[in-house]
Amino acid sequence: MAKNRDDEKMTREEAGQKGGEQTAKSHDKDFYEKIGQKGGEKTADTHDKDFYEKNGEKGGEKTADTHDEDFYEEIGEKGGEKTADTHDKDFYREIGRKGGKA
């Protein structure tokens, strides 16, 4: 591991990486799900709609830069199948009615 030349101590980045590696060795998926849930709840408590809109836009732009048309076709098909599995004819009538008014 590289050392900081001034005093031969680890940098903050190196210490963080080492700690993360140790944590990964001693914790399972459930641990990460729980801390992720806590972090998401804390973020929701401290950020507004604008924060999520900006993050979503950044993520969408990055995805568009790194994926092609086939990717969007595949996720659209999966989403359509999931929606069809979880909704009835009344759902489609309602969204069709709303779309007809637009």
Tab-separated table of C-alpha atoms in Angstrom:
chain	number	residue	atom	x	y	z
A	1	MET	CA	0.000	0.000	0.000
A	2	ALA	CA	1.330	3.451	-0.871
A	3	LYS	CA	2.398	5.652	2.028
A	4	ASN	CA	2.297	9.376	2.484
A	5	ARG	CA	5.944	10.476	2.103
A	6	ASP	CA	5.891	13.098	4.875
A	7	ASP	CA	5.261	10.857	7.871
A	8	GLU	CA	4.874	7.345	6.419
A	9	LYS	CA	1.187	7.168	7.458
A	10	MET	CA	-1.700	6.048	5.301
A	11	THR	CA	-3.685	8.711	3.528
A	12	ARG	CA	-7.330	9.150	4.432
A	13	GLU	CA	-8.271	7.502	1.136
A	14	GLU	CA	-6.062	4.480	1.869
A	15	ALA	CA	-7.459	4.149	5.391
A	16	GLY	CA	-11.009	4.334	4.070
A	17	GLN	CA	-10.337	1.698	1.459
A	18	LYS	CA	-8.725	-0.599	4.028
A	19	GLY	CA	-11.681	-0.153	6.386
A	20	GLY	CA	-14.147	-0.828	3.599
A	21	GLU	CA	-12.365	-4.025	2.636
A	22	GLN	CA	-12.421	-5.240	6.260
A	23	THR	CA	-16.102	-4.392	6.589
A	24	ALA	CA	-16.901	-6.309	3.396
A	25	LYS	CA	-15.143	-9.373	4.791
A	26	SER	CA	-17.123	-9.383	8.024
A	27	HIS	CA	-20.631	-8.342	6.917
A	28	ASP	CA	-23.276	-9.887	4.669
A	29	LYS	CA	-25.837	-8.573	2.191
A	30	ASP	CA	-28.389	-7.974	4.964
A	31	PHE	CA	-25.998	-5.555	6.698
A	32	TYR	CA	-25.611	-3.465	3.551
A	33	GLU	CA	-29.370	-3.501	2.905
A	34	LYS	CA	-30.028	-2.194	6.426
A	35	ILE	CA	-27.468	0.625	6.256
A	36	GLY	CA	-28.692	1.497	2.769
A	37	GLN	CA	-32.259	1.734	4.061
A	38	LYS	CA	-31.149	3.964	6.944
A	39	GLY	CA	-29.157	6.171	4.592
A	40	GLY	CA	-32.068	6.478	2.187
A	41	GLU	CA	-34.427	7.463	4.987
A	42	LYS	CA	-31.972	10.058	6.301
A	43	THR	CA	-31.506	11.476	2.797
A	44	ALA	CA	-35.274	11.688	2.316
A	45	ASP	CA	-35.573	13.558	5.626
A	46	THR	CA	-32.909	16.101	4.709
A	47	HIS	CA	-33.475	16.713	0.982
A	48	ASP	CA	-36.341	18.069	-1.072
A	49	LYS	CA	-37.920	17.183	-4.411
A	50	ASP	CA	-35.440	19.377	-6.303
A	51	PHE	CA	-32.521	17.275	-5.013
A	52	TYR	CA	-34.086	14.080	-6.369
A	53	GLU	CA	-34.969	15.717	-9.696
A	54	LYS	CA	-31.379	16.873	-10.210
A	55	ASN	CA	-29.958	13.471	-9.249
A	56	GLY	CA	-32.421	11.684	-11.508
A	57	GLU	CA	-31.516	13.936	-14.414
A	58	LYS	CA	-27.802	13.323	-13.915
A	59	GLY	CA	-28.386	9.582	-13.720
A	60	GLY	CA	-30.557	9.615	-16.819
A	61	GLU	CA	-27.942	11.522	-18.787
A	62	LYS	CA	-25.191	9.128	-17.691
A	63	THR	CA	-27.332	6.117	-18.597
A	64	ALA	CA	-28.123	7.608	-22.006
A	65	ASP	CA	-24.408	8.149	-22.612
A	66	THR	CA	-23.490	4.555	-21.753
A	67	HIS	CA	-26.424	2.502	-23.121
A	68	ASP	CA	-27.876	1.960	-26.564
A	69	GLU	CA	-31.380	1.563	-27.969
A	70	ASP	CA	-31.413	-2.183	-27.226
A	71	PHE	CA	-30.995	-1.459	-23.516
A	72	TYR	CA	-34.056	0.794	-23.465
A	73	GLU	CA	-36.085	-1.715	-25.482
A	74	GLU	CA	-35.192	-4.465	-23.020
A	75	ILE	CA	-36.026	-2.505	-19.865
A	76	GLY	CA	-39.219	-1.181	-21.472
A	77	GLU	CA	-40.316	-4.713	-22.291
A	78	LYS	CA	-39.530	-5.907	-18.754
A	79	GLY	CA	-41.453	-2.988	-17.289
A	80	GLY	CA	-44.419	-3.619	-19.551
A	81	GLU	CA	-44.492	-7.287	-18.605
A	82	LYS	CA	-44.306	-6.481	-14.899
A	83	THR	CA	-47.094	-3.915	-15.226
A	84	ALA	CA	-49.272	-6.403	-17.111
A	85	ASP	CA	-48.684	-8.987	-14.370
A	86	THR	CA	-49.668	-6.619	-11.580
A	87	HIS	CA	-52.548	-4.588	-13.102
A	88	ASP	CA	-55.983	-5.445	-14.455
A	89	LYS	CA	-58.031	-4.192	-17.423
A	90	ASP	CA	-59.455	-1.312	-15.388
A	91	PHE	CA	-55.940	0.087	-14.931
A	92	TYR	CA	-55.393	0.167	-18.695
A	93	ARG	CA	-58.841	1.694	-19.304
A	94	GLU	CA	-58.046	4.456	-16.811
A	95	ILE	CA	-54.625	5.331	-18.254
A	96	GLY	CA	-56.105	5.152	-21.761
A	97	ARG	CA	-58.856	7.545	-20.717
A	98	LYS	CA	-56.304	9.927	-19.192
A	99	GLY	CA	-54.156	9.732	-22.314
A	100	GLY	CA	-57.138	10.457	-24.521
A	101	LYS	CA	-57.779	13.708	-22.648
A	102	ALA	CA	-54.210	14.943	-23.018
